Tab-separated table of C-alpha atoms in Angstrom:
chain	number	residue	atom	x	y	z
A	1	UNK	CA	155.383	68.742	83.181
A	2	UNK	CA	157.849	71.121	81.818
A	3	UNK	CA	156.781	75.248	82.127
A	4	UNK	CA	155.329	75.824	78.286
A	5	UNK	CA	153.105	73.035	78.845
A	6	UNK	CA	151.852	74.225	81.976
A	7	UNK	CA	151.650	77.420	80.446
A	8	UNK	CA	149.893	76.432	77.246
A	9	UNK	CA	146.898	74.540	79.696
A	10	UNK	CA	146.645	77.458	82.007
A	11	UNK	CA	146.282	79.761	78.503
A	12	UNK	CA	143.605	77.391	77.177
A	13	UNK	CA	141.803	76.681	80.756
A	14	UNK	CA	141.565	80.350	80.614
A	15	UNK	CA	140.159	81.267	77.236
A	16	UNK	CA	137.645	78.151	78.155
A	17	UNK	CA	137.003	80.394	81.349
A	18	UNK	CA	136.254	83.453	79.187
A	19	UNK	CA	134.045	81.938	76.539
A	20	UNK	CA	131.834	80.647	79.775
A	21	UNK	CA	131.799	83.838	80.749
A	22	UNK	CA	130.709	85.839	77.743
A	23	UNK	CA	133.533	87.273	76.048
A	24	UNK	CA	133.785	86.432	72.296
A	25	UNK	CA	136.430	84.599	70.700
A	26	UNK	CA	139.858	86.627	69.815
A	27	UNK	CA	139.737	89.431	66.748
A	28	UNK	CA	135.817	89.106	67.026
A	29	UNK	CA	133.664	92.681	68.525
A	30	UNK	CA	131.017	91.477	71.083
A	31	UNK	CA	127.714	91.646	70.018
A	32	UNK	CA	125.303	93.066	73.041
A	33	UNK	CA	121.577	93.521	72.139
A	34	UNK	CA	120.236	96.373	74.376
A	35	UNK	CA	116.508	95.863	74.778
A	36	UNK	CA	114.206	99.170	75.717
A	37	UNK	CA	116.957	100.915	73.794
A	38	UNK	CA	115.194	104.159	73.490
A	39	UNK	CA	114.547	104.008	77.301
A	40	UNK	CA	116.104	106.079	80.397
A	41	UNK	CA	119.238	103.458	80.479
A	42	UNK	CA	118.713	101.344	77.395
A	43	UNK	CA	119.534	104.680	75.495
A	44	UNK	CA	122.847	105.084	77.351
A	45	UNK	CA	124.095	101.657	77.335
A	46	UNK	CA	123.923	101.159	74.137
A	47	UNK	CA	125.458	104.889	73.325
A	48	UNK	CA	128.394	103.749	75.661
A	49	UNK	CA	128.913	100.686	74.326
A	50	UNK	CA	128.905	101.782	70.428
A	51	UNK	CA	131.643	103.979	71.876
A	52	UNK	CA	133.512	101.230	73.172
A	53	UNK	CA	133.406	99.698	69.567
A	54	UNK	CA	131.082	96.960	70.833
A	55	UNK	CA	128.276	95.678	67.857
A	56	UNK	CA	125.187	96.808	69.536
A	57	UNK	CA	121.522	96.041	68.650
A	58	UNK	CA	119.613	98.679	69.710
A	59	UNK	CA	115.924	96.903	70.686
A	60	UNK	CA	112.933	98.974	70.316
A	61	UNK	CA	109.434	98.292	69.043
A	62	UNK	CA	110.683	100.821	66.027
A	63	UNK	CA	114.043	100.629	65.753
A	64	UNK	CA	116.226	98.704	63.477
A	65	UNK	CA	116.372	95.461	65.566
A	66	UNK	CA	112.702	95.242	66.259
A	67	UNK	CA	111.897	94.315	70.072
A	68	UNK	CA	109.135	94.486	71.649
A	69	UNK	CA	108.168	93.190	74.997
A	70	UNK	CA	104.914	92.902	74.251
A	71	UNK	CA	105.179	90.641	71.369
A	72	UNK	CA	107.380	87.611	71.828
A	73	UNK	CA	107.790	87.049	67.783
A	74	UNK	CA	110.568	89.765	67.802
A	75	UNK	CA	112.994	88.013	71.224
A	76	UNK	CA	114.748	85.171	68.710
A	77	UNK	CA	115.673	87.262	65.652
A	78	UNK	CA	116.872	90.076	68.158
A	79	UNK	CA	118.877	87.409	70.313
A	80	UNK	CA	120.112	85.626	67.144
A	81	UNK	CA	123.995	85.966	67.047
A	82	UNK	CA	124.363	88.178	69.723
A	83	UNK	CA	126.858	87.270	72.543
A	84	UNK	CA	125.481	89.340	75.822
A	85	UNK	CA	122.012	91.032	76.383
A	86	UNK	CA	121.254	93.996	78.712
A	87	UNK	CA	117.708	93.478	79.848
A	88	UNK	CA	115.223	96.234	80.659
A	89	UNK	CA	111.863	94.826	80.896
A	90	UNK	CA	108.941	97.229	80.106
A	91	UNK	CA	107.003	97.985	82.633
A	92	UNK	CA	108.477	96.579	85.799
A	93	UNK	CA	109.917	93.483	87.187
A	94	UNK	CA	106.994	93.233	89.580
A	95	UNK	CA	104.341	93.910	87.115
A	96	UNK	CA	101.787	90.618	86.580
A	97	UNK	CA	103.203	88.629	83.765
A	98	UNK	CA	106.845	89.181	84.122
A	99	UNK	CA	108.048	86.200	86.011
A	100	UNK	CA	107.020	84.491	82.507
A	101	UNK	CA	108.313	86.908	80.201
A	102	UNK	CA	111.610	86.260	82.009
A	103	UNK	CA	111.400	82.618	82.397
A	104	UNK	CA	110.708	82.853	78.031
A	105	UNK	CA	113.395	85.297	77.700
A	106	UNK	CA	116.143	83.741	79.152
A	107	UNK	CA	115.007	80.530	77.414
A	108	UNK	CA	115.327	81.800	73.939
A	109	UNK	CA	118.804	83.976	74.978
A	110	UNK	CA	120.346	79.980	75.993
A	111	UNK	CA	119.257	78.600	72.785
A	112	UNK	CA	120.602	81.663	70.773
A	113	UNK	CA	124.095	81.513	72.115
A	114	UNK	CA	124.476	84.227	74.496
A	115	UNK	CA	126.626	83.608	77.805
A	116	UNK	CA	126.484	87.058	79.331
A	117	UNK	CA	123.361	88.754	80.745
A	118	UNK	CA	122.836	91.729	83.010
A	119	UNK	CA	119.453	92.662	83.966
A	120	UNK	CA	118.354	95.739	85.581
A	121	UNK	CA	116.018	95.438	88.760
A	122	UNK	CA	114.047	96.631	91.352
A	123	UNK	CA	116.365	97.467	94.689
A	124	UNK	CA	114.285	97.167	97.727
A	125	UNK	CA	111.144	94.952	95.780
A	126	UNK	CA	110.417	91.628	96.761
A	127	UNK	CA	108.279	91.120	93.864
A	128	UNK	CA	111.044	91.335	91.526
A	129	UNK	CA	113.111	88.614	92.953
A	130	UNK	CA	110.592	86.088	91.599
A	131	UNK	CA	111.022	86.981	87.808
A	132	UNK	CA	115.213	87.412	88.208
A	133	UNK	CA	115.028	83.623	89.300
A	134	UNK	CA	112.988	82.615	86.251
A	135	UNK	CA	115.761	84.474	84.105
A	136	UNK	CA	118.368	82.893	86.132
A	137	UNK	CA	117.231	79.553	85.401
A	138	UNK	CA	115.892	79.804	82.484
A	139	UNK	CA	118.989	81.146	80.685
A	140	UNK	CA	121.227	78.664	82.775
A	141	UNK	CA	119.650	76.399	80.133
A	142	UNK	CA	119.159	73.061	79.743
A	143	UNK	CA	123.077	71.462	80.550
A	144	UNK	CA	122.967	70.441	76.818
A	145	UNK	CA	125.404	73.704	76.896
A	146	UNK	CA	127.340	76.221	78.454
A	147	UNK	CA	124.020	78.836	78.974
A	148	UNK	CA	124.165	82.498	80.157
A	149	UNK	CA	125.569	83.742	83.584
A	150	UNK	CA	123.544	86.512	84.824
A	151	UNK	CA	124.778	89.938	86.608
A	152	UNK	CA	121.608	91.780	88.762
A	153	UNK	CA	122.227	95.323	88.843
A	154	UNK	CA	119.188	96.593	91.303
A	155	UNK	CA	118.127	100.599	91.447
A	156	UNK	CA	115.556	102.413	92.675
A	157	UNK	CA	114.748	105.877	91.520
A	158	UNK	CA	116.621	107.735	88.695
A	159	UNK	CA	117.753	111.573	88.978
A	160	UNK	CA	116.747	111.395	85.623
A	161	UNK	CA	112.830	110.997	87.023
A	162	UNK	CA	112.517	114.791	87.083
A	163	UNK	CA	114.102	115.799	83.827
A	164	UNK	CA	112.516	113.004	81.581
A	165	UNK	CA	109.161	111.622	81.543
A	166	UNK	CA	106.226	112.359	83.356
A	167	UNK	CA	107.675	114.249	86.271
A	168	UNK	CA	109.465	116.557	84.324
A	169	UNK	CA	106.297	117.940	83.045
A	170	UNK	CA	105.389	118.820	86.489
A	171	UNK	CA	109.143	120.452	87.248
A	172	UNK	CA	108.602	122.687	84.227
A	173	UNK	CA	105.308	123.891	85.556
A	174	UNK	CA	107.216	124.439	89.080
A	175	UNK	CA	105.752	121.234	90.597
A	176	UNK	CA	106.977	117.952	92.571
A	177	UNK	CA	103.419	115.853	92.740
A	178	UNK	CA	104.615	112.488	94.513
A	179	UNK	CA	102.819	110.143	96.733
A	180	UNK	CA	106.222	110.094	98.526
A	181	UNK	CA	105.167	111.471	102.165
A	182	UNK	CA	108.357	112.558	103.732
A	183	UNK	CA	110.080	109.593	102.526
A	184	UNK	CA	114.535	110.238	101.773
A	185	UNK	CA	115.757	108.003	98.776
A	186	UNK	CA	119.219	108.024	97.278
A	187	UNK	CA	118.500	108.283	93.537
A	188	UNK	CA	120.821	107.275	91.653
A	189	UNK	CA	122.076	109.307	88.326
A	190	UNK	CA	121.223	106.968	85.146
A	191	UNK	CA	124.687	107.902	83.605
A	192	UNK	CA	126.389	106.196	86.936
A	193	UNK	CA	123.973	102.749	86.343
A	194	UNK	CA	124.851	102.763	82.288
A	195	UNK	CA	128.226	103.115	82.958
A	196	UNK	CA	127.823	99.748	85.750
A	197	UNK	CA	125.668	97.801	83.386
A	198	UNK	CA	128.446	98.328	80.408
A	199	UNK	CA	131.234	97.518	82.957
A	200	UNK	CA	129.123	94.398	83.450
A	201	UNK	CA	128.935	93.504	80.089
A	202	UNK	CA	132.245	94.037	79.065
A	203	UNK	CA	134.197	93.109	82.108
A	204	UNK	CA	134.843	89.616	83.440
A	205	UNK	CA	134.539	89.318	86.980
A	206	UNK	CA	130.652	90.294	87.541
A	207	UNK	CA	128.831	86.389	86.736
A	208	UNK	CA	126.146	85.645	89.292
A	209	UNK	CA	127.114	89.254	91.220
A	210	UNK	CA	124.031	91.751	92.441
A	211	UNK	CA	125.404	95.173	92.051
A	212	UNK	CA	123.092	97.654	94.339
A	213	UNK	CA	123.511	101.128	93.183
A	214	UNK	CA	122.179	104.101	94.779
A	215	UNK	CA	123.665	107.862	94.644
A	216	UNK	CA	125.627	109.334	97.403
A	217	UNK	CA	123.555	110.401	100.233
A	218	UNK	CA	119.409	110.335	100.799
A	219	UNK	CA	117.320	113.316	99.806
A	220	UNK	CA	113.396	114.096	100.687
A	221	UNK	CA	111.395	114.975	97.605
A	222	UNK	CA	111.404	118.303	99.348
A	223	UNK	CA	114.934	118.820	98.946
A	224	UNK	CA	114.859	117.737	95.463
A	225	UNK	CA	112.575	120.190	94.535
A	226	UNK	CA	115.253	122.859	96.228
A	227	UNK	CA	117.955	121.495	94.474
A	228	UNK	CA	115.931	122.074	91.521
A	229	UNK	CA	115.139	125.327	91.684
A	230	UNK	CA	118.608	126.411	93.342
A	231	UNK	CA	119.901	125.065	89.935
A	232	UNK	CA	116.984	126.579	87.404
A	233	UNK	CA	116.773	129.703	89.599
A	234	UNK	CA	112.741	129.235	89.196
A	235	UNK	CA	110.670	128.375	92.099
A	236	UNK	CA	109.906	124.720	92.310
A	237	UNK	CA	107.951	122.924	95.537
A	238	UNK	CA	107.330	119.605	96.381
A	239	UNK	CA	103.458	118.568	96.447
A	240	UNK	CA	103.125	115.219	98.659
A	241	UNK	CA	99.566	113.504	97.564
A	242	UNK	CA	98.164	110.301	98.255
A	243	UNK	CA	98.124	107.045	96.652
A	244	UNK	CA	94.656	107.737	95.475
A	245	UNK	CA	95.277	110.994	94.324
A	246	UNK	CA	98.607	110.187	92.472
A	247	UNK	CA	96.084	107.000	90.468
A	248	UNK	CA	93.857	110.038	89.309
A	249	UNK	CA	96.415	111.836	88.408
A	250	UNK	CA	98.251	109.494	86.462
A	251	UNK	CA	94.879	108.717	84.609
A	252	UNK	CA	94.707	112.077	83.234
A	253	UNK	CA	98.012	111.486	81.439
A	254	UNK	CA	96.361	108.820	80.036
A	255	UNK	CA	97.374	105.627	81.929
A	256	UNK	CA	94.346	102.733	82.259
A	257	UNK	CA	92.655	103.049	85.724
A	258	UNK	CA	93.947	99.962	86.521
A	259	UNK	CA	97.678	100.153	85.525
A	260	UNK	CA	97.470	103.668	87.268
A	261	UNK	CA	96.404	102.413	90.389
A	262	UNK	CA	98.831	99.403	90.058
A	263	UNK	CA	101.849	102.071	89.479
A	264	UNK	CA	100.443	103.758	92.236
A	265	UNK	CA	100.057	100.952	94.815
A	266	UNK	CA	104.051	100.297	93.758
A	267	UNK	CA	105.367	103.801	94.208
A	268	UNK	CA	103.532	104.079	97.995
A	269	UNK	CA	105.003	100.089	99.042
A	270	UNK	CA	108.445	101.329	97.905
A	271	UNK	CA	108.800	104.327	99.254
A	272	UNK	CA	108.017	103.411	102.723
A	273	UNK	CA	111.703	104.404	103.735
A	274	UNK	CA	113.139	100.771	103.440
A	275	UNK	CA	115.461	101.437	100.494
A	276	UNK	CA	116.452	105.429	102.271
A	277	UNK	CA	120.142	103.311	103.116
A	278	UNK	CA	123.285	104.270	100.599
A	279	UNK	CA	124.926	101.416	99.067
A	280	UNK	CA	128.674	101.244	97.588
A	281	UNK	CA	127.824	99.978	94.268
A	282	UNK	CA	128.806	102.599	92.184
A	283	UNK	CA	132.412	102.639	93.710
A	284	UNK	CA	132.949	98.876	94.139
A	285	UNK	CA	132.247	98.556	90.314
A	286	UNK	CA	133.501	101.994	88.934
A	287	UNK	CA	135.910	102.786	91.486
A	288	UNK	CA	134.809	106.200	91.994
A	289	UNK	CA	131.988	107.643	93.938
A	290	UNK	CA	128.314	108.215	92.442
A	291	UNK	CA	127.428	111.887	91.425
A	292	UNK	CA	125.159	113.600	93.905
A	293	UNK	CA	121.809	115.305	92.838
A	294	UNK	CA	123.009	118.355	93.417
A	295	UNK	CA	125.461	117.995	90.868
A	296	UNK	CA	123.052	116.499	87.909
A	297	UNK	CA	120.743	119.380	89.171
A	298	UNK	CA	123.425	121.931	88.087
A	299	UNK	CA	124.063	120.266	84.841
A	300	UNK	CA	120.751	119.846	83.893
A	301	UNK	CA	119.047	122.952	84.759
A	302	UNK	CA	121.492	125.103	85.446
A	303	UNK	CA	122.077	126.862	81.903
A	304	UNK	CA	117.846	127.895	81.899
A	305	UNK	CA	116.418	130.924	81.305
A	306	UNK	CA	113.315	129.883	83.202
A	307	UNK	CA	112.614	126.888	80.983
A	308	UNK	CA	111.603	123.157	82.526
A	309	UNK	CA	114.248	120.500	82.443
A	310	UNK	CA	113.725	119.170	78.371
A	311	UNK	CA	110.994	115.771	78.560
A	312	UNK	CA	112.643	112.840	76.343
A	313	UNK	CA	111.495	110.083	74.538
A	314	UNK	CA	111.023	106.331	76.754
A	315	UNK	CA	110.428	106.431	80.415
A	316	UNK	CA	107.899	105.962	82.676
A	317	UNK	CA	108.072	107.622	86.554
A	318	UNK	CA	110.670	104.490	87.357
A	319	UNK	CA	112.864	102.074	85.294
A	320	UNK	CA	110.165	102.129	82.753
A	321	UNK	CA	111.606	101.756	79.175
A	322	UNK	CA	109.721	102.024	75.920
C-alpha cells in the first residue's frame, strides 16, 4: 500500500469519524437548535454560538423557532435540519414526566438527522439519571442509522440564582430566604457552563463524556449573602427557612401548591451537603479555572448605587428555563 493511499483512507476514515460525531460536512455552518433559549444558559449558548458563526435556532415557546416543552407538536419542525441540539428541559430532569419527554425527544432528534447532543443535568440527583438514559437511548436510534452521541454536562446551582429570577427579588430587598440550613455548595457561574456546553457542541472529543462543573471552592448561603453585600455595599443576610416554609413562600409568587412543595422537597434532598465537593470540569474542558463568586459578585453588583442585582427574563430558583 503505497503512502497517498494510506493517506487518502486515513483522510476518509476520518471525515466518516467526524460526521458520526456531529460535525457537518466541509463549507457547511453547523446548525445547533438551543431549546429554553430565553433561559439562564439557553440564552448564552446560543449568544456564544451565533458568535462563533454557528446557525442557531433559538427555541422558545415565542421565539422564532417555536419550542415548547410542553407541547410536543413544536420538537420535529424545531429539530428538522439541524445538526446538534443543546437540551434544557423545563422544569427539571427529575420532575414527573421527564423520563418520557426525553425518551420522545431523543426519538424525534435520531429521525431528524442530528448526531450531536449535549444535555444539561442535575449534578448530585439520582432522579435525573433515569431520564438522561431514555435520551441516551432513544437518540442512539434505531441502528437503521448513525443516531446522536450524547455529552452530559451536570450542575447544580447557578451564581446567576441571586441576580435572576426569583431570588434576586429577595437580594434587592436585602434578603437570602433558602431552605438551605448551613449547607456549602460550589455554584457554578452560568457564563463558565455556556462556554462548556458550546465547547461540547462544537468540539470533537466530548461523545458519551459527563462533564461535572462546579465553581472554585464551596460557599454557605451565609457567605453568599456577604459577598453580596461586600460587592453592592447594601446590607444583605441570609434567612435559612424550612422546607415548609420555603412551599408557602414559593406559593405566594404564584407557583401551584403542589409544584411548590415538589420544588421544595427537591431543593431540601439536594442540598443535604452531598454535592458541597469541587469538581475540575471547568478546567479539564476550558483549560482554565472557574470564576469564583466573589468575582461575579463584583461584576454584578458592584457598579450599584443601592439598587438589587437587575431580575431577567427565564429562570426558575435552579436550571429552570422558560
Amino acid at each position: 500500500m503505497t503512502t497517498q493511499t494510506k493517506n487518502t483512507q486515513n483522510t476518509q476514515a476520518q471525515n466518516r469519524q467526524s460526521t458520526r460525531a456531529g460535525n457537518a460536512p466541509a463549507g457547511k455552518t453547523r446548525t445547533v437548535l438551543v431549546t429554553s433559549a430565553s433561559g439562564k444558559t439557553g440564552r448564552r449558548v446560543a449568544e456564544r454560538l451565533a458568535a462563533r458563526g454557528v446557525t442557531v435556532r433559538a427555541g422558545s415557546r415565542t421565539g422564532t423557532t417555536r419550542f415548547d416543552w410542553e407541547d410536543r407538536a413544536t420538537w420535529g419542525p424545531a429539530l428538522r435540519g439541524a445538526d446538534a441540539a443543546y437540551v434544557a428541559y423545563y422544569p427539571d430532569l427529575a420532575a414527573p414526566g421527564a423520563v418520557g419527554a426525553m425518551e420522545a425527544f431523543g426519538r424525534l432528534a435520531a429521525e431528524n438527522g442530528v448526531r450531536r447532543i449535549t444535555l444539561l443535568s442535575g449534578r448530585g440527583e439520582p432522579m435525573a439519571l433515569a431520564a438522561e438514559e431514555a435520551l441516551r437511548t432513544a437518540a442512539a436510534g434505531s441502528g437503521e442509522g448513525p443516531g446522536a452521541e450524547l455529552t452530559l454536562v451536570r450542575a447544580s446551582f447557578f451564581a446567576q440564582n441571586f441576580s435572576e429570577g426569583l431570588l434576586a427579588e429577595g437580594v434587592a430587598e436585602g434578603a437570602v430566604v433558602f431552605p438551605a440550613g448551613d449547607t456549602a455548595e460550589p455554584f457554578i457561574d452560568v457564563d463558565d457552563l455556556a462556554d462548556v456546553v458550546v465547547e461540547t457542541l462544537t468540539a470533537d472529543g466530548h461523545a458519551g463524556l459527563v462533564h461535572e462543573v462546579t465553581g472554585p471552592r464551596p460557599l454557605g448561603f451565609a457567605e453568599v449573602a456577604a459577598e453580596i453585600a461586600r460587592a453592592s455595599g447594601r446590607p444583605v443576610v441570609y434567612e435559612p427557612v424550612s422546607e415548609a416554609a420555603y412551599a408557602e413562600l414559593l406559593t405566594g409568587f404564584g407557583l401551584p401548591a403542589d409544584e411548590a412543595a415538589w420544588l421544595a422537597a427537591l431543593f431540601a434532598t439536594l442540598l443535604d451537603g452531598h454535592n458541597s465537593s469541587v469538581t475540575d470540569g471547568v478546567k479539564r474542558v476550558l483549560g482554565r479555572e472557574p470564576r469564583s463568586f466573589a468575582a461575579f459578585a463584583s461584576e454584578t453588583w458592584g457598579g450599584e448605587a443601592g439598587g438589587g442585582g437587575r431580575p431577567e427574563e427565564g429562570g426558575g430558583l435552579r436550571r429552570g428555563e422558560a
